[in-house]
Short mmCIF file of C-alpha atoms in Angstrom, two decimals:
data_model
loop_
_atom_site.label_atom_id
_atom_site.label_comp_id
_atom_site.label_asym_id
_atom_site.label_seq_id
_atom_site.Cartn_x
_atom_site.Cartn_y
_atom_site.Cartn_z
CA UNK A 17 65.78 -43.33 -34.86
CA UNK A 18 66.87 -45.05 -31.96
CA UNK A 19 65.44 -47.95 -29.85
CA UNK A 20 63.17 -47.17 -26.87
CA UNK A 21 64.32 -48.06 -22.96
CA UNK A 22 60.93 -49.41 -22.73
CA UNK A 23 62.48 -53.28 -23.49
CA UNK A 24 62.64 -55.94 -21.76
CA UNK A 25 64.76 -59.18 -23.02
CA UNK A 26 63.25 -62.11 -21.24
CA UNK A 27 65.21 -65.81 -21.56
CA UNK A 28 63.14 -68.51 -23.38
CA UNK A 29 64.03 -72.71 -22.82
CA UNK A 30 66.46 -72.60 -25.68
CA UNK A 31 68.89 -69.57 -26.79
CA UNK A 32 65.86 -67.42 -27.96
CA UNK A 33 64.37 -64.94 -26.40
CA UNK A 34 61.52 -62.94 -26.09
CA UNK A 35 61.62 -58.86 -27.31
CA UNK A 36 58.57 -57.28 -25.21
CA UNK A 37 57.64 -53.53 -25.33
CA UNK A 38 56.78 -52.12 -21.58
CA UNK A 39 54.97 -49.44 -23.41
CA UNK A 40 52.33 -51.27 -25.87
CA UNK A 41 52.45 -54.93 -25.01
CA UNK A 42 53.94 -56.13 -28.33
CA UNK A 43 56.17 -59.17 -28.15
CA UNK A 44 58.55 -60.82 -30.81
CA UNK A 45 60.60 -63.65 -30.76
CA UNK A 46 64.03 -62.87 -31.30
CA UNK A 47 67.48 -65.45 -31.96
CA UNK A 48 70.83 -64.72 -30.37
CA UNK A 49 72.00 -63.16 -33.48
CA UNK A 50 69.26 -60.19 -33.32
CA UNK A 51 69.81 -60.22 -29.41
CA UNK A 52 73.67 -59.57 -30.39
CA UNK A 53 71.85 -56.90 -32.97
CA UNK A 54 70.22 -55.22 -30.57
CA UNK A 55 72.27 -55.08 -27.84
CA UNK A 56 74.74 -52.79 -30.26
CA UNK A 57 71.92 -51.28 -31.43
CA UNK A 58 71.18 -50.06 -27.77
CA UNK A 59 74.43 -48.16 -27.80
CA UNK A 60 73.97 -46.12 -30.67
CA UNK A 61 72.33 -42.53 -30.78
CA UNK A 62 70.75 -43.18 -33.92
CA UNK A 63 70.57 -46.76 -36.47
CA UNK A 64 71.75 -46.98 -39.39
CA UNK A 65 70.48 -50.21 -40.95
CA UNK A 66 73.63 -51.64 -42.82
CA UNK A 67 72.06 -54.66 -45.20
CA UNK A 68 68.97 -56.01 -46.17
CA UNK A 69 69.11 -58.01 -42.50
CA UNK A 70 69.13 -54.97 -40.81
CA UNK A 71 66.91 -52.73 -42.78
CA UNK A 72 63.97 -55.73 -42.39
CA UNK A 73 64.44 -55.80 -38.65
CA UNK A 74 64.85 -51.91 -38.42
CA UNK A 75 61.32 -51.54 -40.13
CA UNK A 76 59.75 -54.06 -38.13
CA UNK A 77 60.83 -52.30 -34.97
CA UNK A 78 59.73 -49.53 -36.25
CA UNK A 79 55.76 -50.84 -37.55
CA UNK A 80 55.67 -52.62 -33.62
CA UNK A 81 56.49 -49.39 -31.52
CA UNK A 82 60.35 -50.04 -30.92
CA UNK A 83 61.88 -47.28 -31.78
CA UNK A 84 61.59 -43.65 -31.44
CA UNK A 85 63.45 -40.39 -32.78
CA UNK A 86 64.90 -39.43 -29.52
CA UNK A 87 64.20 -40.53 -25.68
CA UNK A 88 62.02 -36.93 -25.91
CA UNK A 89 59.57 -39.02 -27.95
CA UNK A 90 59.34 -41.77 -25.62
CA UNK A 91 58.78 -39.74 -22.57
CA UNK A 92 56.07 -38.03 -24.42
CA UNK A 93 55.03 -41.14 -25.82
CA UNK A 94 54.45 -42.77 -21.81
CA UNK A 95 53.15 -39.07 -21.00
CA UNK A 96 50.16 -40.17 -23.15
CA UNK A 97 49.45 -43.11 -21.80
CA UNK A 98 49.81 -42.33 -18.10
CA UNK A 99 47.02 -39.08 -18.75
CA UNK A 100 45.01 -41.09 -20.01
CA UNK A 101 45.51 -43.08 -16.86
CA UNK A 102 45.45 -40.72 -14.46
CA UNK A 103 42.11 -39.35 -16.18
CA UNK A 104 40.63 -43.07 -15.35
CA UNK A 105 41.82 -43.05 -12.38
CA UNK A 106 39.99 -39.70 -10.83
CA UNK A 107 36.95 -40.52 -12.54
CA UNK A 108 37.37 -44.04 -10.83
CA UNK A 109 37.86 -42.33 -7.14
CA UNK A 110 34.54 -40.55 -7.89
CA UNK A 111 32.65 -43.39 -7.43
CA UNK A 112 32.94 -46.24 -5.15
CA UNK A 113 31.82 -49.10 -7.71
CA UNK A 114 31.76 -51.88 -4.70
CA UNK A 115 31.02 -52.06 -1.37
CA UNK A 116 31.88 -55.67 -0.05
CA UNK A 117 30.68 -55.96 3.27
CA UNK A 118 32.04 -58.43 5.59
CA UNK A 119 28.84 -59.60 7.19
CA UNK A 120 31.26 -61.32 10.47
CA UNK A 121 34.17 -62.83 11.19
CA UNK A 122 33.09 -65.67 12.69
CA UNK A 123 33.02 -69.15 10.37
CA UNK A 124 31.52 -72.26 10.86
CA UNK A 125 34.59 -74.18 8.92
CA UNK A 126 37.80 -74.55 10.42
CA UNK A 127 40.53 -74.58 7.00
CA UNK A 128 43.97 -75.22 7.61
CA UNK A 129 44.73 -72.68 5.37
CA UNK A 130 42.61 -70.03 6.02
CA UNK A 131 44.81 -66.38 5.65
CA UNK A 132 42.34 -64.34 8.48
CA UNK A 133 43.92 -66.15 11.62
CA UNK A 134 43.05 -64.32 14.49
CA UNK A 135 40.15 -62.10 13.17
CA UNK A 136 38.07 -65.04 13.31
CA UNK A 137 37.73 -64.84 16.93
CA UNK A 138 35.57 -61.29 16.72
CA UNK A 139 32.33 -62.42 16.10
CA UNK A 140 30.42 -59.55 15.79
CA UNK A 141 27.85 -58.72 12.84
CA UNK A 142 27.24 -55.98 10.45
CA UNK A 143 24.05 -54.11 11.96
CA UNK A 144 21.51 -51.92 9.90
CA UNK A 145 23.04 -48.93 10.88
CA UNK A 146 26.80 -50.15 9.71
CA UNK A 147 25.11 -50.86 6.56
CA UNK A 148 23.76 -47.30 5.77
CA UNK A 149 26.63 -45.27 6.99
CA UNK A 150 28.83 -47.76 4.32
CA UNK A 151 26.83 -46.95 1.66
CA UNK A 152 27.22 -43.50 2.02
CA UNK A 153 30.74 -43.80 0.93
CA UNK A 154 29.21 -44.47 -2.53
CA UNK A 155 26.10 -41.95 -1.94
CA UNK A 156 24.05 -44.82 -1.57
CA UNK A 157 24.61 -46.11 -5.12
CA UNK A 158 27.38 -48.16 -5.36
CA UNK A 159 27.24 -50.58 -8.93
CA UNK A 160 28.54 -53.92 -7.00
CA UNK A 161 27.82 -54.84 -3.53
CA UNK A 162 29.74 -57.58 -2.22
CA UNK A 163 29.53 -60.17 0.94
CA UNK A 164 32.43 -61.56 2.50
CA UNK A 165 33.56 -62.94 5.74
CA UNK A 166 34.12 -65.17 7.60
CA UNK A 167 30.96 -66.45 6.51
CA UNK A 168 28.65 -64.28 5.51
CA UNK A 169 25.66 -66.97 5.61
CA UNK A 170 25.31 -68.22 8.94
CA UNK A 171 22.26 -68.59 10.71
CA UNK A 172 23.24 -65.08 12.93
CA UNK A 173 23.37 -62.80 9.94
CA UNK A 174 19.99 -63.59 8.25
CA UNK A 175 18.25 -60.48 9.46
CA UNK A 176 21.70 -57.98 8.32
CA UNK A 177 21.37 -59.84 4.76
CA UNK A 178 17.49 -58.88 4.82
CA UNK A 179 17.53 -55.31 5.80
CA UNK A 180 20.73 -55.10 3.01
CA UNK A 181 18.30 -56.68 0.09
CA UNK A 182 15.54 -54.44 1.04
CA UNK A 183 17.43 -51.22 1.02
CA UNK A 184 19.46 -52.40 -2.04
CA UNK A 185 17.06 -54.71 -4.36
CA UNK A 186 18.33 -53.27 -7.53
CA UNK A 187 22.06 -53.83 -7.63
CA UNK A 188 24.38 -56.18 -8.05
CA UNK A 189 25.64 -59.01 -5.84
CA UNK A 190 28.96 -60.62 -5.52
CA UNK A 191 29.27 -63.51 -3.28
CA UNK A 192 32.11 -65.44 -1.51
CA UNK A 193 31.02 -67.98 0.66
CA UNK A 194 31.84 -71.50 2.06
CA UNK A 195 28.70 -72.57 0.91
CA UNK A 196 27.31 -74.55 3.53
CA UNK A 197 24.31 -72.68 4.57
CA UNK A 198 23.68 -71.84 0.76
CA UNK A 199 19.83 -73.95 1.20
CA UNK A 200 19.20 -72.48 3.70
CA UNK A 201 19.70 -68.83 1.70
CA UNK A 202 18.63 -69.62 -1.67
CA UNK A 203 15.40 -68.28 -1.17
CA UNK A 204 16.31 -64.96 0.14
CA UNK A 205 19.48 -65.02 -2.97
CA UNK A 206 16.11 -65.59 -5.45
CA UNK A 207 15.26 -61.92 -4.77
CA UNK A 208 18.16 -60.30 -6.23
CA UNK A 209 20.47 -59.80 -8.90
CA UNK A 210 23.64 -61.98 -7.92
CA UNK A 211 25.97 -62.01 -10.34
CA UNK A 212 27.70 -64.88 -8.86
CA UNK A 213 28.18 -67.05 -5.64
CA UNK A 214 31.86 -68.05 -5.25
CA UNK A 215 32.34 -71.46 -3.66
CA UNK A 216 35.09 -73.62 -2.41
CA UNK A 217 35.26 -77.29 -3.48
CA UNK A 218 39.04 -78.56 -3.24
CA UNK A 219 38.59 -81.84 -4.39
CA UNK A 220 36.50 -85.08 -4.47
CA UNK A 221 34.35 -85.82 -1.25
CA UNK A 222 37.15 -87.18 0.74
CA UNK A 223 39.78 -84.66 -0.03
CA UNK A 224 37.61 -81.80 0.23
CA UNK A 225 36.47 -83.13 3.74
CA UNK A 226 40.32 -83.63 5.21
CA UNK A 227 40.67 -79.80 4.02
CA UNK A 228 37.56 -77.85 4.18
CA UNK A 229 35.37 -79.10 7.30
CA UNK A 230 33.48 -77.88 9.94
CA UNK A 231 34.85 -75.94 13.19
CA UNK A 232 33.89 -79.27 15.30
CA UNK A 233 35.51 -81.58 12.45
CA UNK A 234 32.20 -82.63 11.19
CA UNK A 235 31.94 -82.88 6.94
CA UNK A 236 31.08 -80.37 4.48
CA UNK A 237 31.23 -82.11 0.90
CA UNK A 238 27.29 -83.15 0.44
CA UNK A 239 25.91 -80.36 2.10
CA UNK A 240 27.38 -77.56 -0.15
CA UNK A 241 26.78 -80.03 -3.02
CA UNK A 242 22.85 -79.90 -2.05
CA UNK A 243 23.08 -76.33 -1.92
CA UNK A 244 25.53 -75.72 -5.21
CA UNK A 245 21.97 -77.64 -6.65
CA UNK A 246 19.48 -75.35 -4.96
CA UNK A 247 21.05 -72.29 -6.16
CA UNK A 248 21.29 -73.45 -9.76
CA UNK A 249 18.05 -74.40 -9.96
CA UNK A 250 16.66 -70.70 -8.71
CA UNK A 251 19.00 -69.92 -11.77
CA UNK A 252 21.83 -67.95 -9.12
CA UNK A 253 25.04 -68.34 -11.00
CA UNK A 254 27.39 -70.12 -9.28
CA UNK A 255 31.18 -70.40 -9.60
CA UNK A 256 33.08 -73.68 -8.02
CA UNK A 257 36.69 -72.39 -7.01
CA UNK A 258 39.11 -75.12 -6.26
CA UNK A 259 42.43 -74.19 -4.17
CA UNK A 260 45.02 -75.95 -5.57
CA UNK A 261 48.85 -77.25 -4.21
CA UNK A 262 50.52 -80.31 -4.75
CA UNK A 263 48.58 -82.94 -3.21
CA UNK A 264 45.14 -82.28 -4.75
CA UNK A 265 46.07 -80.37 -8.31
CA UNK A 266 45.37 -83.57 -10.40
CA UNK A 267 42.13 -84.31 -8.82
CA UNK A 268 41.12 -80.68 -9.11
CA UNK A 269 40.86 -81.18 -13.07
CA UNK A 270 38.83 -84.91 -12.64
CA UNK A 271 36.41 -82.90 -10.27
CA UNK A 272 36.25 -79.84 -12.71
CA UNK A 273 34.27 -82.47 -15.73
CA UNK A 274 32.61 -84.51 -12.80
CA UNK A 275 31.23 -81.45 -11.75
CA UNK A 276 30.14 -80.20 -15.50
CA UNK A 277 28.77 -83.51 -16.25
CA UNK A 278 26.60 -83.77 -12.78
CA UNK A 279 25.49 -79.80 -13.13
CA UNK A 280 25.02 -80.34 -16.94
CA UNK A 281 21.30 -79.02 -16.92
CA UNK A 282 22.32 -75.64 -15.13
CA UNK A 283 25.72 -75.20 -17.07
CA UNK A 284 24.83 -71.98 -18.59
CA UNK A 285 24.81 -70.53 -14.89
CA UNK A 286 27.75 -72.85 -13.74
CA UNK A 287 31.46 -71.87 -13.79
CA UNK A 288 34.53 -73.86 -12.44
CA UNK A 289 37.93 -72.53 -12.16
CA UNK A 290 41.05 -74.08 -10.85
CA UNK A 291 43.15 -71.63 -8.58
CA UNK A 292 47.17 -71.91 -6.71
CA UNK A 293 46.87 -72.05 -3.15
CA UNK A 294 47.40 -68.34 -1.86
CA UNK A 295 49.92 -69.16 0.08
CA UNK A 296 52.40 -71.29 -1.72
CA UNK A 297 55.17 -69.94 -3.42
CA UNK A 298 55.35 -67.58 -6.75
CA UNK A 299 57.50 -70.74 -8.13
CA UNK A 300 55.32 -73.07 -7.48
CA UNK A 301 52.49 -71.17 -8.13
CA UNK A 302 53.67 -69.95 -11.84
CA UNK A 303 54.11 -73.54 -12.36
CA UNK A 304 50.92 -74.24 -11.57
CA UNK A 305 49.04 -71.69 -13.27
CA UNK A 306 50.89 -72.86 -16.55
CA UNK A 307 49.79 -76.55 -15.97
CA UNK A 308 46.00 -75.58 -15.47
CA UNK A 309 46.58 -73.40 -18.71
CA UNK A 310 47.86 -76.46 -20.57
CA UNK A 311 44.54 -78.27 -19.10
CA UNK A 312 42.41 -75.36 -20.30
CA UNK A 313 43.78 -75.77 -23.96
CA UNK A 314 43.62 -79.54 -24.26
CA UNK A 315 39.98 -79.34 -22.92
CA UNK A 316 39.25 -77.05 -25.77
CA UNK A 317 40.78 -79.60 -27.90
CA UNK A 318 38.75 -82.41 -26.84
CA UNK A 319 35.68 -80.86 -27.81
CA UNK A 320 34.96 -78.49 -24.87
CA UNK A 321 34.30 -75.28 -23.89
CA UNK A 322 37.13 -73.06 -22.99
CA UNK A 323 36.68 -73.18 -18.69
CA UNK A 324 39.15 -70.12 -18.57
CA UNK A 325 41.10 -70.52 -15.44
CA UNK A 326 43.44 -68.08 -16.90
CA UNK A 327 42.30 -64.70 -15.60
CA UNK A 328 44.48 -65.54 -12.39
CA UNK A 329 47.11 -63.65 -13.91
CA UNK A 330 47.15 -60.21 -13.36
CA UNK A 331 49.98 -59.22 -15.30
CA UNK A 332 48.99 -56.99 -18.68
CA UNK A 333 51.61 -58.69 -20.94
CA UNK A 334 50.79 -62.64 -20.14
CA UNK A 335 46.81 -61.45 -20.35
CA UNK A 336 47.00 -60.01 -23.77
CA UNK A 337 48.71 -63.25 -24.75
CA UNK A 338 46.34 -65.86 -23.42
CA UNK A 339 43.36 -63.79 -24.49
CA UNK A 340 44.54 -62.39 -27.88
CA UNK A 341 43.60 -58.60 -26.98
CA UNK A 342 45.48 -55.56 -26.89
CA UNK A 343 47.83 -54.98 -23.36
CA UNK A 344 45.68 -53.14 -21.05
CA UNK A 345 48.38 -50.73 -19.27
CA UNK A 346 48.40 -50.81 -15.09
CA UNK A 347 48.23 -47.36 -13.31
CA UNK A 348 48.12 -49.41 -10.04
CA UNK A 349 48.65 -52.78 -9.26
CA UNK A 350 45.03 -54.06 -9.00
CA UNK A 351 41.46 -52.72 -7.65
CA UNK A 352 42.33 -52.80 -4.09
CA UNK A 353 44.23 -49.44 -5.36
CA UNK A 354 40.70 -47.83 -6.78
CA UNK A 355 37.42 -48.56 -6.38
CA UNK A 356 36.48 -51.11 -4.02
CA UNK A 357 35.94 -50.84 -0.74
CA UNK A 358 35.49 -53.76 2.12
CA UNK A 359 33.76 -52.76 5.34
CA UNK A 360 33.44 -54.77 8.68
CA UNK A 361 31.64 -54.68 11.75
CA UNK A 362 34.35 -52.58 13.68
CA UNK A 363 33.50 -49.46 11.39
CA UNK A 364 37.12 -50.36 10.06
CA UNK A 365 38.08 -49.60 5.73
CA UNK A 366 39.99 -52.22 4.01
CA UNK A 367 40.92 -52.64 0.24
CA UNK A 368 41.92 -56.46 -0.31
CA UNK A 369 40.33 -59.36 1.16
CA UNK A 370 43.70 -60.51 2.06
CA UNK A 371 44.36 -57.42 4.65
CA UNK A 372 40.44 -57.87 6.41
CA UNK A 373 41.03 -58.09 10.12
CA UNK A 374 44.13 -57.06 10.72
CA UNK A 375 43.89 -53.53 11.82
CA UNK A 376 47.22 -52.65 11.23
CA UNK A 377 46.28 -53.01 7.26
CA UNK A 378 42.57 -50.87 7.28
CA UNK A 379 42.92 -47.79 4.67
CA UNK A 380 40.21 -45.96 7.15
CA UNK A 381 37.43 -46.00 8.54
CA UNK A 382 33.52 -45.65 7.91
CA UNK A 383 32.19 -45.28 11.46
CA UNK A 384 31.72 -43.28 13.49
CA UNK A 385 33.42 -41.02 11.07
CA UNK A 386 34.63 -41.44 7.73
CA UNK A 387 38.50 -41.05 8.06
CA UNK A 388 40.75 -42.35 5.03
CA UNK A 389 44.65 -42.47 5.33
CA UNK A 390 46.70 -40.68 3.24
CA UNK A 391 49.32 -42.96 3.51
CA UNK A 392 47.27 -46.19 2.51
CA UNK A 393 47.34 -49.04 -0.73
CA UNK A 394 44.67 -46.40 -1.39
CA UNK A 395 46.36 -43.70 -2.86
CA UNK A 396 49.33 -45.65 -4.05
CA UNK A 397 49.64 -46.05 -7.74
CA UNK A 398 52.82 -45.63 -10.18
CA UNK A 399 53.06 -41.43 -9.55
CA UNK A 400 52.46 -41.60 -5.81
CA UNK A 401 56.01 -44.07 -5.93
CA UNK A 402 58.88 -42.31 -6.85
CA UNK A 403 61.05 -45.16 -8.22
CA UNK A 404 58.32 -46.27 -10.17
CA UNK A 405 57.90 -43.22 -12.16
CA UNK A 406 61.25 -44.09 -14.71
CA UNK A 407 60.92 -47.69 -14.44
CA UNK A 408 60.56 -49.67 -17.39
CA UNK A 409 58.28 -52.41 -15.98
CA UNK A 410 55.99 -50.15 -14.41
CA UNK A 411 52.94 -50.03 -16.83
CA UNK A 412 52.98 -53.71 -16.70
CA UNK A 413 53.57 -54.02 -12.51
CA UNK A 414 51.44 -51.07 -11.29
CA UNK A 415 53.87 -50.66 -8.36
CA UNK A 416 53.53 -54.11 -7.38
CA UNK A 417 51.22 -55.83 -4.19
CA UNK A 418 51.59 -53.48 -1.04
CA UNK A 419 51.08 -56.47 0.71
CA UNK A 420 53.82 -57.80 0.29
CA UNK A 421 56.00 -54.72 1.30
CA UNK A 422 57.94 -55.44 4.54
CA UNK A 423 57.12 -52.07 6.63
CA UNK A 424 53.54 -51.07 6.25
CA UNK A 425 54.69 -47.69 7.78
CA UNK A 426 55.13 -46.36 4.09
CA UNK A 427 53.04 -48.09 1.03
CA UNK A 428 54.59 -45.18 -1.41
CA UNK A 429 57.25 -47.98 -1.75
CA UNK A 430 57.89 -50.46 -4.99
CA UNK A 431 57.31 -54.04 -4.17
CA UNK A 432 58.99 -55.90 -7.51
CA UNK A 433 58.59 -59.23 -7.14
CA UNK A 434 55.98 -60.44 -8.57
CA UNK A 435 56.50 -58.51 -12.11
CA UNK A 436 59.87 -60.31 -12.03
CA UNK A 437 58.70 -63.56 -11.75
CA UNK A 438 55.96 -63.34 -14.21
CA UNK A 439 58.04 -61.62 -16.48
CA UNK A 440 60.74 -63.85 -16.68
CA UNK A 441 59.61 -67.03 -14.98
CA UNK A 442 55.81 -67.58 -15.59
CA UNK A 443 55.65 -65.53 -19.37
CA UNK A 444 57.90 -67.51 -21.15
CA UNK A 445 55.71 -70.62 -19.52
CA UNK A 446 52.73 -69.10 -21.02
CA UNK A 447 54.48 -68.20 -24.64
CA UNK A 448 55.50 -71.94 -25.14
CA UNK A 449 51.97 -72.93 -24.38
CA UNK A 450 50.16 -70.72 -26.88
CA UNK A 451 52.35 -71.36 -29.35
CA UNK A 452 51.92 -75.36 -29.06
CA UNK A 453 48.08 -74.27 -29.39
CA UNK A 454 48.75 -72.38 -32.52
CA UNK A 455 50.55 -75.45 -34.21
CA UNK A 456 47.53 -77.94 -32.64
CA UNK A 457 44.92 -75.42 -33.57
#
């Protein structure tokens, strides 16, 4: 037997480290003397234990997925996993599962940080027609339908949300809004299925105000409040999201029980998760994601619910951790890659709401003809990019963002960067932090 190439050594605070396997998600912590172990043990063709030490450590390698007879198995061994896959994947390109449609460009908010820049100057709507020729990229039964902007509620786009509820009353909805003109909307939201209504609150009334107000610099704070109220009574789930960076991170968690203890009678249909600023760094955003962690598991020890801001991460590895399941293996790097779809009111295809508006990003178009690339985040998975196909990270990574790739000429490219600094910058954050739960606990 010999040990796989699927491992990946990653440094912990002190001279330990962690053992991961890139093919099953299994972890170990290892000291410097089984590092030194290994390490020799990565030279040789085939291991022969030589004491008790090595036999113990041989046949736990062997019961966690470490080893294999020859690198024959472990090419088979990833074979299996990537057909099953690739199967998921086809059946996934079947079927569009969701349709977000961004309703306009145009927002009544002016956010300093707001990633659509210039595409908020087209202020067009969705029309009825738009609508049905989207929906035909799903045959007209799509499981999710999604609104976006923008804004999608604003006074103009009323009679586009109508005609969409009355030709689609059965499925699904999926909501991101600023939230201001959610009053105003509730009863029309009462007549279907929403599954929830995202909403941005990034603070307490003053510091949500400075960063979140109207166009003409008016407030924001008590209006969405009165219609965060409105909704829950009608029963529409809502979920608070609070963008977090330096200067309003501790008042995110103080806002996060406020708001619990002031929705208290609607709770059941009231989520609030704390969120890194888009923008900011991957440092400074692993950091962060680790401290809201921490907040998540002293909550729980107080006495509270579990408010799971965790799902930020995407990674496979740092997932199974914080949720105690089995790794989940990526054949691309997230859904933008599969089966969601976000249409605008320019007959222009996108597949993350990051890319909506810039034209240079759209995977196609739906009007007035349907016309996908081939070159596109929409084909591009871990087969369709050669480097990824022998790389040891690449069930856990997907290929990496395409976003993030410098030329957009050629998405068939790896983008690395983020499975680096999860791996070996935000995981061991993440390992220290469930095991201080497993000695509270």
């Amino acid at each position: 037997m010999k040990l796989i190439n699927h491992i990946i050594f990653v440094d912990l605070e002190d001279e330990n480290k962690l053992l991961v396997n890139s093919l099953n998600g299994n972890i170990a912590e290892i000291n410097q003397e089984t590092y030194t172990m290994l390490l020799k043990w990565q030279q040789c063709g085939e291991i022969l234990p030589q004491n008790d030490l090595e036999t113990e450590l041989f046949n736990y390698l062997m019961t966690e997925g470490f080893l294999a007879k020859d690198e024959q198995e472990e090419i088979n061994r990833k074979n299996e996993i990537l057909d099953v896959l690739r199967k998921s994947n086809e059946e996934d390109r079947k079927h569009c599962r969701k349709i977000t449609f961004i309703m306009t460009y145009d927002c009544n908010f002016s956010c300093a940080y707001c990633f659509e820049g210039k595409a908020r100057l087209k202020n067009a709507v969705i029309q009825p027609e738009q609508i049905d020729a989207a929906l035909k990229l799903s045959n007209d039964n799509p499981e999710y339908i999604g609104l976006f902007g923008g804004e999608p509620f604003l006074p103009k786009t009323r009679k586009s949300i109508e005609y969409l509820f009355e030709k689609m009353p059965d499925k699904i909805y999926d909501i991101i809004s600023n939230g201001y003109y959610l009053e105003e909307y509730a009863d029309l939201l009462a007549k279907v299925q929403v599954f929830q209504i995202m909403v941005t609150l990034d603070g307490d009334e003053a510091t949500h105000d400075k960063r979140r107000h109207l166009v003409n610099g008016q407030p924001t704070y008590q209006k969405i409040i009165k219609g965060i109220e409105k909704c829950l009574e009608n029963k529409i789930p809502i979920l608070i999201r609070m963008n977090v960076d330096d200067s309003n991170i501790n008042g995110g968690f103080e806002l996060q029980e406020q708001l619990f203890e002031r929705f208290s009678k609607h709770k059941e249909f009231l989520q609030v998760q704390i969120s890194p600023l888009f923008q900011i760094s991957d440092e400074e955003k692993n950091k962060m994601m680790s401290d809201i962690h921490k907040e998540d598991i002293e909550h729980v020890h107080r006495g509270n619910k579990v408010l799971e801001n965790i799902p930020i991460s995407n990674n496979p590895v740092i997932k199974a951790i914080a949720q105690k399941v089995p790794m989940i293996p990526l054949y691309s790097f997230c859904y933008a890659h599969q089966n969601q779809l976000f249409v605008d009111p320019y007959g222009k295809i996108f597949s993350c709401a990051t890319t909506v508006g810039k034209d240079e990003l759209a995977t196609g178009q739906y009007q007035p003809t349907v016309d996908i690339k081939e070159n596109s985040v929409y084909n591009r998975n871990i087969d369709t990019i050669p480097e990824c196909r022998e790389c040891i990270y690449s069930l856990i990574c997907g290929g990496g963002c395409a976003n993030r790739l410098r030329a957009k000429d050629d998405y068939f490219k790896p983008e690395c960067s983020i499975v680096m600094t999860q791996m070996h910058d935000l995981l061991p954050k993440y390992y220290k932090l469930m095991q201080q739960e497993g000695v509270e606990q």
